[in-house]
Structure formats: C-alpha cells, structure tokens
Coordinates of C-alpha atoms in Angstrom, one line a residue:
M1 CA 19.3 12.0 18.4
L2 CA 16.6 12.1 21.5
R3 CA 16.7 15.4 22.4
S4 CA 14.1 15.6 25.1
L5 CA 10.7 13.4 26.3
Q6 CA 7.4 14.0 27.7
I7 CA 5.3 11.7 29.6
R8 CA 2.0 12.7 31.1
N9 CA -0.4 10.2 33.4
Y10 CA 1.9 7.2 32.4
K11 CA 1.2 4.2 34.9
L12 CA 3.6 5.6 37.9
V13 CA 4.7 8.9 36.3
D14 CA 2.5 12.2 36.6
S15 CA 4.5 14.3 34.6
L16 CA 7.8 14.1 33.1
D17 CA 9.5 16.4 31.0
I18 CA 13.5 15.8 30.0
D19 CA 16.1 16.8 27.9
F20 CA 18.9 14.7 27.0
P21 CA 22.8 15.3 25.6
E22 CA 25.1 13.8 23.1
G23 CA 27.1 10.5 24.0
L24 CA 26.5 8.3 26.7
V25 CA 23.5 8.7 28.9
I26 CA 23.5 6.5 31.8
I27 CA 20.0 6.1 33.9
T28 CA 20.3 4.1 37.4
G29 CA 17.8 3.7 40.0
Q30 CA 16.9 1.4 42.7
T31 CA 15.0 -2.3 41.5
G32 CA 11.1 -0.8 41.3
A33 CA 11.9 2.5 41.2
G34 CA 10.2 2.8 37.5
K35 CA 13.5 2.4 35.0
S36 CA 11.0 -0.2 33.7
I37 CA 8.4 2.3 33.0
L38 CA 10.4 4.7 31.3
L39 CA 11.5 1.9 28.5
G40 CA 8.1 1.6 28.6
A41 CA 7.2 4.9 27.4
L42 CA 9.8 5.2 24.8
S43 CA 8.3 1.8 23.5
L44 CA 4.8 3.1 23.0
L45 CA 6.4 5.6 20.6
L46 CA 7.9 2.6 19.1
G47 CA 4.8 1.2 18.5
E48 CA 4.1 -1.2 21.1
K49 CA 0.0 -2.2 21.3
A50 CA -1.7 0.3 23.8
D51 CA -3.5 -1.1 27.0
P52 CA -5.4 0.7 29.1
S53 CA -3.1 -0.2 32.6
M54 CA -0.9 2.3 30.9
V55 CA -3.2 5.1 31.8
S56 CA -2.5 6.4 35.2
D57 CA -5.5 5.8 37.9
G58 CA -8.2 9.0 37.3
A59 CA -6.4 10.0 34.1
G60 CA -8.4 10.2 31.0
N61 CA -5.4 9.6 28.7
C62 CA -1.7 9.4 29.0
V63 CA 0.8 10.9 27.0
V64 CA 4.0 10.0 25.5
E65 CA 6.3 12.7 23.4
A66 CA 9.8 12.8 21.8
V67 CA 11.5 15.4 20.0
F68 CA 14.2 14.1 18.0
S69 CA 17.2 16.2 15.7
L70 CA 17.0 15.2 11.9
P71 CA 19.8 16.1 10.5
D72 CA 20.1 17.0 7.2
T73 CA 22.1 13.6 6.4
D74 CA 19.6 11.6 7.1
T75 CA 18.1 10.5 4.0
S76 CA 16.1 7.2 5.1
V77 CA 13.5 9.2 7.5
R78 CA 13.2 12.2 5.2
S79 CA 12.8 9.9 2.8
L80 CA 10.0 8.2 4.6
L81 CA 8.1 10.9 5.9
E82 CA 7.8 12.3 2.6
D83 CA 6.2 8.8 1.1
N84 CA 4.0 9.5 3.9
E85 CA 3.1 13.2 3.0
L86 CA 4.5 14.1 6.1
D87 CA 6.8 17.7 6.8
A88 CA 10.3 16.4 6.1
G89 CA 12.0 20.1 5.9
S90 CA 12.5 20.3 9.6
S91 CA 15.3 20.2 11.6
E92 CA 13.9 18.3 14.7
L93 CA 11.1 15.4 14.4
I94 CA 7.9 15.4 17.0
V95 CA 6.6 12.0 17.7
R96 CA 3.7 11.7 20.0
R97 CA 1.3 9.0 20.9
V98 CA -1.7 9.5 22.9
V99 CA -3.8 6.4 24.8
S100 CA -7.1 6.6 26.4
S101 CA -8.6 5.0 29.4
A102 CA -10.5 3.1 27.1
G103 CA -7.4 1.7 25.3
R104 CA -7.8 3.7 22.4
S105 CA -4.8 5.1 21.1
R106 CA -3.6 7.7 18.3
S107 CA -0.3 8.3 17.1
F108 CA 1.5 11.9 15.4
V109 CA 4.6 12.5 13.5
N110 CA 5.3 16.3 13.5
D111 CA 1.7 17.3 14.7
S112 CA -0.1 15.3 11.6
P113 CA -2.3 12.0 12.2
V114 CA -0.7 8.4 11.5
S115 CA -1.1 4.9 11.9
V116 CA 0.3 3.0 14.5
Q117 CA 2.4 1.1 11.8
T118 CA 3.7 4.2 10.2
L119 CA 4.9 5.3 13.5
R120 CA 6.6 2.1 14.1
D121 CA 8.4 2.2 10.4
I122 CA 9.8 6.0 11.4
T123 CA 10.8 5.6 15.1
L124 CA 12.4 2.3 14.6
K125 CA 15.1 4.3 12.2
L126 CA 15.3 6.8 15.2
V127 CA 15.4 4.1 18.3
D128 CA 17.1 1.1 18.9
I129 CA 16.2 -0.8 22.5
H130 CA 18.5 -3.2 23.2
S131 CA 17.3 -5.6 26.4
Q132 CA 18.8 -8.2 27.6
H133 CA 16.1 -10.1 25.9
Q134 CA 17.2 -9.1 22.4
V135 CA 19.4 -12.0 22.1
L136 CA 16.4 -13.9 20.7
L137 CA 17.8 -11.8 17.3
L138 CA 20.3 -14.3 17.2
N139 CA 17.6 -16.7 15.8
D140 CA 16.7 -13.9 13.4
K141 CA 18.3 -14.9 10.0
D142 CA 17.7 -11.5 8.9
F143 CA 19.2 -9.6 11.9
R144 CA 22.5 -12.1 10.9
L145 CA 22.8 -11.2 7.3
S146 CA 22.2 -7.8 8.0
L147 CA 25.0 -7.7 10.0
L148 CA 27.4 -9.0 7.8
D149 CA 26.0 -7.2 4.9
S150 CA 27.0 -3.6 7.1
F151 CA 30.4 -4.8 7.6
A152 CA 30.7 -6.1 4.5
G153 CA 29.3 -2.7 2.9
N154 CA 26.8 -4.3 0.5
G155 CA 24.5 -1.7 1.1
E156 CA 24.3 -0.7 -2.8
L157 CA 24.9 -4.5 -4.2
L158 CA 22.1 -5.4 -1.4
A159 CA 19.6 -2.4 -3.2
K160 CA 20.1 -3.8 -6.6
C161 CA 19.3 -7.0 -5.8
S162 CA 15.8 -6.4 -4.3
E163 CA 15.2 -4.3 -7.2
A164 CA 15.7 -7.0 -9.6
Y165 CA 14.4 -9.5 -7.1
R166 CA 10.9 -7.6 -7.4
N167 CA 11.2 -6.9 -11.1
V168 CA 11.4 -11.0 -11.5
R169 CA 9.0 -11.7 -9.1
S170 CA 6.5 -9.2 -11.1
T171 CA 7.8 -10.9 -14.4
E172 CA 6.8 -13.9 -13.3
K173 CA 3.2 -12.7 -11.7
E174 CA 2.5 -11.0 -15.3
L175 CA 3.2 -14.2 -17.1
D176 CA 1.5 -16.5 -15.0
E177 CA -1.7 -14.4 -15.7
V178 CA -1.0 -14.1 -19.0
T179 CA -0.6 -17.9 -19.5
R180 CA -3.8 -18.8 -17.4
E181 CA -5.6 -16.2 -19.2
M182 CA -4.6 -17.9 -22.8
E183 CA -5.5 -21.4 -21.4
R184 CA -9.1 -20.2 -20.3
L185 CA -9.3 -18.5 -23.9
S186 CA -8.3 -21.5 -25.4
A187 CA -10.7 -23.8 -23.6
E188 CA -13.4 -21.5 -24.9
R189 CA -12.0 -20.7 -28.3
D190 CA -14.3 -23.0 -30.2
Y191 CA -17.3 -22.2 -28.3
L192 CA -16.6 -18.6 -28.6
Q193 CA -15.9 -18.7 -32.5
S194 CA -19.3 -20.2 -33.1
R195 CA -21.1 -17.5 -31.5
L196 CA -18.7 -15.0 -33.2
E197 CA -19.7 -17.0 -36.5
R198 CA -23.2 -17.0 -35.7
L199 CA -23.4 -13.4 -35.2
Q200 CA -20.8 -12.5 -38.6
Q201 CA -23.5 -14.6 -40.6
A202 CA -26.2 -12.4 -39.6
S203 CA -24.9 -9.4 -41.2
L204 CA -27.1 -7.3 -38.7
R205 CA -27.2 -3.7 -39.2
A206 CA -27.5 -0.6 -36.8
G207 CA -31.4 0.4 -36.8
E208 CA -32.4 -2.8 -38.7
L209 CA -35.2 -4.3 -36.6
E210 CA -36.9 -0.8 -36.3
E211 CA -37.1 -1.0 -39.9
L212 CA -38.3 -4.3 -40.5
E213 CA -40.9 -3.9 -37.6
A214 CA -42.1 -0.8 -39.8
E215 CA -42.4 -2.7 -43.1
Q216 CA -43.5 -6.0 -41.4
K217 CA -46.9 -3.9 -40.1
Q218 CA -47.0 -1.9 -43.4
L219 CA -47.1 -5.3 -45.5
A220 CA -49.5 -7.0 -43.1
N221 CA -51.8 -4.1 -43.7
A222 CA -51.3 -3.7 -47.4
E223 CA -54.5 -3.9 -48.5
E224 CA -56.7 -2.2 -45.6
I225 CA -54.6 1.1 -46.4
K226 CA -54.8 1.0 -50.3
Q227 CA -58.4 0.8 -49.7
E228 CA -58.5 4.0 -47.2
L229 CA -55.7 6.0 -49.5
Y230 CA -58.4 4.9 -52.2
G231 CA -61.6 6.5 -50.4
V232 CA -59.3 10.0 -49.7
S233 CA -58.8 10.1 -53.3
E234 CA -62.3 9.6 -54.5
L235 CA -63.1 12.7 -51.9
F236 CA -60.4 15.0 -53.9
D237 CA -61.5 13.9 -57.3
P238 CA -64.2 11.3 -57.5
S239 CA -64.0 8.8 -60.9
D240 CA -68.1 8.5 -61.9
P241 CA -68.3 10.5 -64.6
V242 CA -72.1 10.3 -64.2
S243 CA -71.7 11.0 -60.5
D244 CA -73.4 14.6 -59.4
S245 CA -70.5 14.9 -56.7
L246 CA -68.4 17.7 -57.6
S247 CA -64.5 17.1 -56.7
V248 CA -63.0 18.9 -53.9
G249 CA -60.9 21.5 -56.2
S250 CA -63.9 21.8 -58.6
S251 CA -66.1 22.9 -55.2
L252 CA -63.2 25.1 -53.8
K253 CA -63.1 26.8 -57.5
E254 CA -67.2 27.7 -57.6
M255 CA -66.5 28.7 -54.0
A256 CA -63.8 31.4 -54.9
R257 CA -66.1 32.5 -58.0
C258 CA -68.9 33.3 -56.0
L259 CA -67.0 35.4 -53.4
D260 CA -65.0 37.3 -56.3
R261 CA -68.7 38.2 -57.7
A262 CA -69.7 39.4 -54.5
G263 CA -66.8 41.1 -53.9
K264 CA -67.8 43.9 -56.4
Y265 CA -70.0 44.9 -53.7
L266 CA -68.4 43.6 -50.6
P267 CA -64.5 43.9 -50.2
R268 CA -63.9 41.4 -47.7
A269 CA -65.4 38.9 -49.8
V270 CA -62.2 39.2 -51.8
A271 CA -59.8 38.5 -49.3
L272 CA -62.3 35.2 -48.7
S273 CA -61.6 34.4 -52.5
E274 CA -58.1 34.6 -51.6
R275 CA -58.2 32.1 -48.6
V276 CA -60.4 29.9 -50.1
M277 CA -58.0 29.4 -53.3
S278 CA -55.1 29.3 -51.2
C279 CA -56.5 26.1 -49.6
R280 CA -57.3 24.7 -53.0
T281 CA -53.6 24.6 -53.5
E282 CA -52.9 23.2 -50.3
L283 CA -55.3 20.3 -50.7
E284 CA -54.5 19.6 -54.2
D285 CA -51.1 19.2 -53.0
I286 CA -52.0 16.4 -50.0
A287 CA -54.3 14.7 -53.1
D288 CA -51.1 14.1 -55.3
E289 CA -49.0 13.1 -51.8
V290 CA -51.7 10.3 -51.1
A291 CA -51.7 9.5 -54.7
S292 CA -48.2 8.8 -54.6
L293 CA -48.7 7.2 -51.2
N294 CA -51.1 5.1 -52.6
S295 CA -49.2 4.1 -55.4
G296 CA -46.3 3.2 -53.6
I297 CA -47.7 0.4 -51.1
E298 CA -46.7 -2.7 -52.0
M299 CA -49.0 -6.0 -51.9
S300 CA -46.0 -8.6 -51.5
Q301 CA -46.5 -12.1 -50.0
E302 CA -43.0 -12.5 -50.6
R303 CA -41.9 -9.6 -49.5
L304 CA -43.5 -10.4 -46.3
D305 CA -42.5 -13.6 -45.8
A306 CA -39.1 -12.2 -46.1
V307 CA -39.3 -9.6 -43.7
D308 CA -41.1 -12.2 -41.5
G309 CA -38.1 -14.5 -41.6
R310 CA -35.9 -11.4 -41.0
L311 CA -37.2 -10.3 -37.9
S312 CA -37.7 -14.0 -36.7
E313 CA -34.2 -14.6 -36.9
I314 CA -33.3 -11.4 -35.2
Y315 CA -35.6 -12.2 -32.3
D316 CA -33.9 -15.5 -31.7
L317 CA -30.5 -13.6 -31.7
L318 CA -31.8 -11.4 -29.2
K319 CA -33.1 -14.1 -27.3
K320 CA -29.9 -16.2 -27.6
Y321 CA -27.5 -13.4 -26.7
S322 CA -29.7 -11.8 -23.8
E323 CA -29.8 -8.7 -25.4
T324 CA -32.8 -6.1 -26.3
T325 CA -31.4 -4.3 -29.3
V326 CA -29.3 -5.2 -32.8
E327 CA -26.8 -2.2 -31.4
G328 CA -26.7 -4.4 -28.4
L329 CA -25.7 -7.6 -30.4
L330 CA -23.3 -5.9 -32.4
A331 CA -21.7 -5.3 -29.0
H332 CA -21.7 -8.7 -28.4
Q333 CA -20.4 -9.1 -31.9
K334 CA -17.3 -6.6 -30.9
T335 CA -16.4 -8.1 -27.7
L336 CA -16.2 -11.9 -29.5
E337 CA -13.9 -10.5 -31.8
D338 CA -12.0 -8.8 -29.5
S339 CA -11.4 -11.6 -26.9
L340 CA -10.1 -13.9 -30.1
S341 CA -8.0 -11.5 -30.9
D342 CA -6.8 -11.1 -27.7
S343 CA -5.4 -14.5 -28.1
D344 CA -3.2 -13.6 -30.5
S345 CA -2.1 -10.5 -28.7
L346 CA -1.9 -12.6 -25.4
S347 CA 0.5 -14.9 -27.5
D348 CA 2.9 -12.1 -28.2
R349 CA 2.8 -11.0 -24.8
Q350 CA 4.0 -14.2 -23.1
I351 CA 6.9 -14.3 -25.8
E352 CA 8.0 -11.2 -24.7
L353 CA 7.7 -11.7 -20.9
R354 CA 9.7 -14.5 -21.4
K355 CA 12.3 -13.5 -23.0
R356 CA 12.0 -10.3 -20.2
L357 CA 12.1 -12.9 -17.5
S358 CA 15.3 -14.7 -18.8
V359 CA 17.4 -11.5 -19.2
L360 CA 16.1 -10.6 -15.5
T361 CA 16.7 -14.1 -14.2
R362 CA 20.4 -13.6 -15.4
E363 CA 20.6 -10.1 -14.0
L364 CA 19.4 -11.2 -10.2
E365 CA 21.6 -14.6 -10.8
G366 CA 24.9 -12.0 -11.5
L367 CA 24.0 -9.8 -8.3
C368 CA 23.5 -13.0 -5.8
S369 CA 26.5 -14.2 -7.1
A370 CA 28.0 -11.1 -6.5
L371 CA 26.7 -10.7 -2.7
S372 CA 28.2 -14.2 -2.3
D373 CA 31.5 -13.7 -3.0
S374 CA 31.3 -10.4 -1.0
R375 CA 29.9 -11.9 1.8
R376 CA 32.4 -15.2 1.7
K377 CA 35.3 -12.4 1.8
A378 CA 34.1 -10.5 4.9
S379 CA 32.8 -13.3 6.8
P380 CA 36.9 -13.9 8.3
S381 CA 37.2 -10.4 8.7
L382 CA 33.9 -10.1 10.4
S383 CA 34.6 -13.4 12.6
K384 CA 37.8 -12.1 13.5
A385 CA 36.4 -8.7 14.8
V386 CA 33.7 -10.4 16.9
E387 CA 36.2 -12.6 18.6
D388 CA 38.8 -9.4 19.0
S389 CA 35.9 -7.9 21.1
L390 CA 35.0 -11.6 22.8
H391 CA 38.7 -11.9 24.3
A392 CA 38.5 -8.2 25.1
L393 CA 35.3 -8.7 27.7
E394 CA 37.7 -11.4 29.0
L395 CA 36.0 -14.6 27.1
E396 CA 40.2 -15.2 26.3
H397 CA 39.0 -18.7 24.6
A398 CA 36.0 -17.7 22.9
R399 CA 35.8 -18.9 19.0
F400 CA 33.6 -17.1 16.7
T401 CA 32.7 -18.1 12.9
V402 CA 30.1 -16.8 10.4
E403 CA 29.2 -19.5 8.0
V404 CA 27.7 -18.8 4.4
R405 CA 25.3 -21.0 3.5
D406 CA 23.8 -22.0 0.4
S407 CA 19.3 -20.7 1.2
A408 CA 16.3 -20.0 -1.0
L409 CA 16.2 -17.2 -3.1
S410 CA 15.4 -13.9 -1.7
S411 CA 15.6 -10.2 -1.9
K412 CA 18.9 -10.6 -0.1
G413 CA 20.8 -12.9 -2.3
T414 CA 20.6 -17.0 -2.0
D415 CA 22.9 -17.1 1.2
Q416 CA 22.6 -17.2 4.9
A417 CA 24.5 -16.3 7.9
V418 CA 25.1 -18.9 10.8
F419 CA 26.5 -17.9 14.0
M420 CA 29.0 -20.5 14.9
F421 CA 30.5 -20.1 18.8
S422 CA 32.3 -21.6 21.5
S423 CA 33.1 -19.9 24.7
S424 CA 36.4 -22.5 25.7
G425 CA 37.5 -22.9 22.4
G426 CA 35.9 -26.5 22.0
E427 CA 33.9 -27.3 19.0
L428 CA 31.8 -24.6 17.1
L429 CA 28.2 -25.0 17.7
D430 CA 24.9 -22.3 16.7
V431 CA 25.5 -19.9 18.4
T432 CA 21.8 -20.0 20.0
R433 CA 22.5 -23.8 21.0
C434 CA 25.8 -22.9 23.2
A435 CA 25.8 -19.7 25.0
S436 CA 25.0 -18.8 28.9
G437 CA 23.5 -16.0 29.3
G438 CA 26.4 -13.9 30.5
E439 CA 27.6 -14.8 27.1
M440 CA 25.0 -14.0 25.3
S441 CA 25.0 -10.5 26.4
R442 CA 28.7 -9.8 26.0
L443 CA 28.4 -11.4 22.3
M444 CA 25.2 -9.2 21.2
L445 CA 27.3 -6.1 22.9
S446 CA 30.3 -7.0 20.4
L447 CA 28.1 -7.8 17.6
K448 CA 26.3 -4.1 18.2
A449 CA 29.6 -2.5 18.6
I450 CA 30.7 -3.4 15.3
M451 CA 27.2 -2.3 13.9
A452 CA 28.0 1.1 15.0
R453 CA 31.1 1.5 13.2
Y454 CA 30.2 0.6 9.7
V455 CA 26.2 1.2 10.1
N456 CA 24.6 5.2 10.2
M457 CA 22.4 3.9 13.6
P458 CA 19.7 5.4 15.7
T459 CA 20.1 6.1 18.9
L460 CA 20.7 3.2 21.1
I461 CA 19.4 2.2 24.3
F462 CA 21.0 -0.7 26.0
D463 CA 18.8 -2.2 29.0
E464 CA 20.9 -4.2 31.6
I465 CA 23.2 -5.6 28.2
D466 CA 25.3 -6.1 31.6
T467 CA 23.1 -8.6 33.2
G468 CA 25.3 -11.6 33.9
V469 CA 28.7 -10.3 34.5
S470 CA 30.7 -8.4 37.1
G471 CA 33.7 -6.8 38.3
S472 CA 36.4 -6.3 35.3
V473 CA 34.0 -7.6 32.8
A474 CA 31.7 -4.9 33.7
D475 CA 34.4 -2.3 33.1
K476 CA 35.0 -3.7 29.9
I477 CA 31.5 -3.7 29.0
G478 CA 31.4 0.3 30.3
R479 CA 34.2 1.3 28.0
M480 CA 33.1 -0.5 25.0
I481 CA 29.0 1.5 25.5
C482 CA 31.3 4.3 26.1
S483 CA 33.8 4.2 23.0
M484 CA 30.1 3.9 21.2
G485 CA 29.0 7.0 22.3
Q486 CA 31.7 8.7 21.0
D487 CA 30.3 8.0 17.6
M488 CA 26.4 8.2 18.0
Q489 CA 23.8 8.7 21.2
V490 CA 23.7 5.8 23.5
F491 CA 21.6 5.1 26.5
A492 CA 22.2 2.6 28.9
I493 CA 20.1 1.5 32.0
T494 CA 22.4 -0.6 34.4
H495 CA 22.9 -1.5 38.0
L496 CA 26.7 -1.9 37.4
P497 CA 28.7 1.3 39.0
Q498 CA 31.3 0.4 36.7
V499 CA 29.3 1.2 33.7
A500 CA 27.5 3.9 35.3
A501 CA 30.6 5.9 35.8
K502 CA 31.7 5.6 32.1
G503 CA 28.4 8.1 31.4
D504 CA 28.7 11.7 30.0
A505 CA 25.2 12.5 31.8
H506 CA 23.3 10.6 34.4
Y507 CA 19.8 10.3 35.5
V508 CA 18.2 8.7 38.1
V509 CA 14.9 7.0 38.3
E510 CA 13.2 7.5 41.9
K511 CA 10.1 6.7 43.4
D512 CA 8.0 8.6 45.8
Y513 CA 4.5 8.5 47.6
D514 CA 2.0 11.4 47.3
A515 CA 1.4 13.9 49.9
L516 CA -1.1 11.0 51.6
N517 CA 1.3 8.6 51.4
V518 CA -0.9 6.1 49.5
R519 CA 0.3 6.5 45.7
A520 CA 3.5 5.7 44.3
V521 CA 4.9 8.2 42.0
S522 CA 8.3 7.7 39.8
T523 CA 10.5 10.6 38.8
V524 CA 13.5 10.8 36.9
R525 CA 16.1 13.5 38.2
P526 CA 20.0 14.4 36.2
V527 CA 22.5 14.1 38.7
S528 CA 26.0 15.4 38.6
G529 CA 28.9 16.5 41.1
H530 CA 28.5 15.4 44.7
D531 CA 24.8 14.0 43.8
R532 CA 26.5 11.6 41.7
V533 CA 28.9 10.4 43.8
V534 CA 26.5 9.4 46.3
E535 CA 24.5 7.5 43.5
I536 CA 27.6 5.4 42.1
A537 CA 28.2 4.9 46.1
R538 CA 24.8 3.6 46.9
M539 CA 25.3 1.1 43.8
L540 CA 28.6 -0.3 45.3
S541 CA 27.7 -0.5 49.0
G542 CA 23.7 -0.4 48.8
S543 CA 21.2 1.3 51.3
T544 CA 23.7 2.3 53.6
I545 CA 26.4 4.4 52.3
T546 CA 29.6 3.9 53.7
P547 CA 32.5 6.1 53.3
A548 CA 34.7 3.5 51.4
A549 CA 32.1 3.8 48.8
I550 CA 32.0 7.6 48.5
E551 CA 36.1 7.1 48.1
N552 CA 35.4 4.1 45.6
A553 CA 32.6 5.8 43.4
K554 CA 35.4 8.8 43.3
E555 CA 37.8 6.8 42.1
L556 CA 35.1 5.3 39.6
L557 CA 34.5 8.9 38.4
G558 CA 38.2 9.6 38.1
I559 CA 37.5 12.3 40.8
G560 CA 40.8 13.6 43.1

C-alpha cells in the first residue's frame, strides 16, 4: 500500500507531502490542473526515463519519494529485495528517485543506491498504473495468458513448468556445446595424434637438454681437457725419472723438514712446518682428483655423434612446437594427451546429457499438458465471469470468450489465450479489432476486477478508466472500483462525479499562480465534508455551482 508521497521541484509542483489511506482514493481536478503531473511523478518511481524537463525552472534537481507499507506476507517483494542485497526486514519500503537539471538520475531503495532496472523490478510489484491507453495490454499475449492462469490458480504449476523449461534449455545448451567440441576434436584428432606420437617417440626427460649440452661440450673438447689435466699431474709429480725437478709433494716434505730443524731454535718455525704438511695433504688429494678426472674423460667420436644427434632432435622439437625447454615440450605433450582423452570423456558426457534431456523433456511435456488441461477447464468460467461483469456495466448483449490455442513452447507452456468479443451478441472477433473506446475501458475494468479477486495485486491506479462512459454506466463503474477498494488500495483519477462520490478519501489537484502571478504551481489537498460536496457539485455543473448541483452532490455522497 502507498502510504505517502513526497515531491520536490517536479514540473509545476514545488513541494508536496501527502499521506494516503487504505481503500478507494479519489483524485479529481479541473482539466490542466496537474493530475497528469502527479501520475508522471509516480511513473518516475516506476522507472520511467528521466528528462531535464521534469525539473522545475531554476531548481537544481527534482526528488520524488514514496513510502509503501510492506506486510510480512509479501514474500515476492522481500525476496526481490534480498536478491539485490537490500534491507528486507522493515515493515515499510522507501523508494526515491532524484533527477538533476541535466537529466541524470539516481535511484534509491531504503536509502541504498540501485539501478533503474532494479527500481523498476521492485516498484512494478508495488504499483500498477492503469490508464485509458492500457487497453493495449489486450494485445499482449503474456497479459492474456497471465489473467487466465491467475483465474485458474496455476501459480504453482507455472513455477514448475518455468523451472522445467529452464532445465531443458540449459541441458540443450550444454549438449550443443559438448557436441560442437566433439566435432572440433574429431576434425583435429589425426593432427593432434600425429603431434603427440612425435613427442612420445622422442621419450623426453626433464633436464635432458642441459645434461646433453654439457656432455657435448666435454666430448668435443676431450683432447684439450686431457692435455691440461696431464700438465697439472706433471707439476704435482714429474714422470721423467732423470728430471732434476722435485715433485710438489717432495718439495713440501723437504720444506717441513727444514722448518722442523729450525724449530729447535725458533719455536714459531714448528707451527709453520705443521701448516706446510697440511698443505701437502690437501695438494695430494687434489692430485688424486685430477688423476681421476683425467681417467674419466672419454675420447669417443661415436658418443659425440650420438649426443649431437640427440641434441639436433630436441632442437627440432623445440622449434616445431614453439617451446624453449624440454619441460615445455613435456607440458605440450600432456596437453595433447588430455585433449585426446577429453574426446572419450566428452562422448560419455554426451550420452549422459542425452539421457537427461529425454527425462527433462518428458517432465516438461507433462507439465505443459497439465497446464493446458487446467486452462481449457478454466476458460469457460473466466469467459462467463467477464461476460457477467460486462452485462453489469450495461453491455447487455456482449459476448466474451477465452480461447486456448496451441502455441510454440515457452516457459509458460504450449498455449496462447485469445480473447474473442462481440458487443452486440453477433460474431465473435479478436477483441483488439472490434471494441470501441468505451467498450474497451469497461472490458479492461472487468478484467482487472477479476484479477483483483484472484491475485495479490499491488496498489492499483486507474487513470480516467471511465473515459467514454457516463450516466448509469459511470455509476456502475464507480461501484465496481469501490468494491475492488474493499480488498486493496485503489486510486481513481476521474472526471465523473458518480465515480468520485464512491471514494473513501478524496483529493483535489489545483493550479494556482505565485505571488507575482507569473508561474503556475500545482497543489494537492484532501477534501471532506462541505468541501467535498462543493467539488462533486463542480464536477456536476462546471464552473458555476448551482444549488441544484449542491443537492445532487449531497445525494451522490449519501448526505441528508
């Protein structure tokens, strides 16, 4: 329920703060007073496109804010709030839209910024504006089917059908993706297999390239290496027996002896002797290592050729697969193995998805069939209810039928609802082709009245729904709207006194001028008692209010 509305600097409205009660709320005013401005401000909260012209002249921005009561039973709105991470625990909901003079807008729900789309999604569950142009809804196949489903009580069945439809579509999509991937892999399989076999045949090993490069360098320079190592060995221990040179070991040993003899007289020489002997031991160990290295150096042209061949093979593979290391080649080999393995796993997945799709399709077909049965069963009752309502609105000969016809599969099943109408009782035609403005208004009112009985509808705003009717018909329209107001909050913007007199509350929109008599300003004020009598009388007689109009107004209001 809309509890209050605040408007600042919106077109001709400088400032407006107004509270609304439950039941039927009547809004009247002379033509051009600003009723459409009030409706436009509400439309802004429903996500209408912002425009700089909405901001009053000289103002920096305009603000429209509404406070709605939010009962605990309204789970759809609360779920939507939770989905958008908005506060859903309060008993009221505050919605605000701010439009700058440049046309940029900001939207807020419970003081949290939201997108215009989120604002629209939420407020459309709170307010339904029914204008004289909303008869276009009769062209909307979703509206027609929704009305039939609401009447038939198909809410739970529709939810199951919608979920089953989503499951079928998502499974079809995944199956299509798997099939296309399998086709791609099949087309590439021979190519991928040949590349994989080339790598597998190479029997690569991590670190192999570095080891081979080091061995190749050693083999290619074996002769020079052995020559250098031999020279080191000769320095340690000359191989020529007639050479006058002492080996390094013998020389160090002789140094130690000399230092020992000197040590008899010079104690520090003993320590030096020990250090020389230590050096001798380390150098002898080095000499042994050099000899071992020398004996291990292989001078094999056959091995060198084998290493060169292996390196050439690895270099070719690196170039062919655009890699820089053997580890990269091994990773590429693993990728190819996985790709070829995926083809087998995708085949298993394809079989699984086909089985699942078959089950889901049967489930969806069953739900669609149940929906169709329910709709066809309910359509005669809905047709009669609409006909009875039209007869009550003085279309005594009107005929109305809801036909359930086959349609393409959708989340709502496999049906479409077609509204057939005749105002004279003659041949039934599609309602959008055969009804006049007044007839369409009464038809839409009848449909909305039926929806109000079967659907938890939001606040309903009728914008001159009584256009094209008068007299007793207008009175009956007023009674129908009034009966709707017993179960929900209904706003009726009207020019007809017969409708205006039925309201639980009455507000008048007026246009005045500022102190300089230059700028027009629209205001809204509640009327009751004598003021309401005068407003009804004005609607009856025009600008000159006669005593007879006053008496007629009192009669309409039931005032003695």
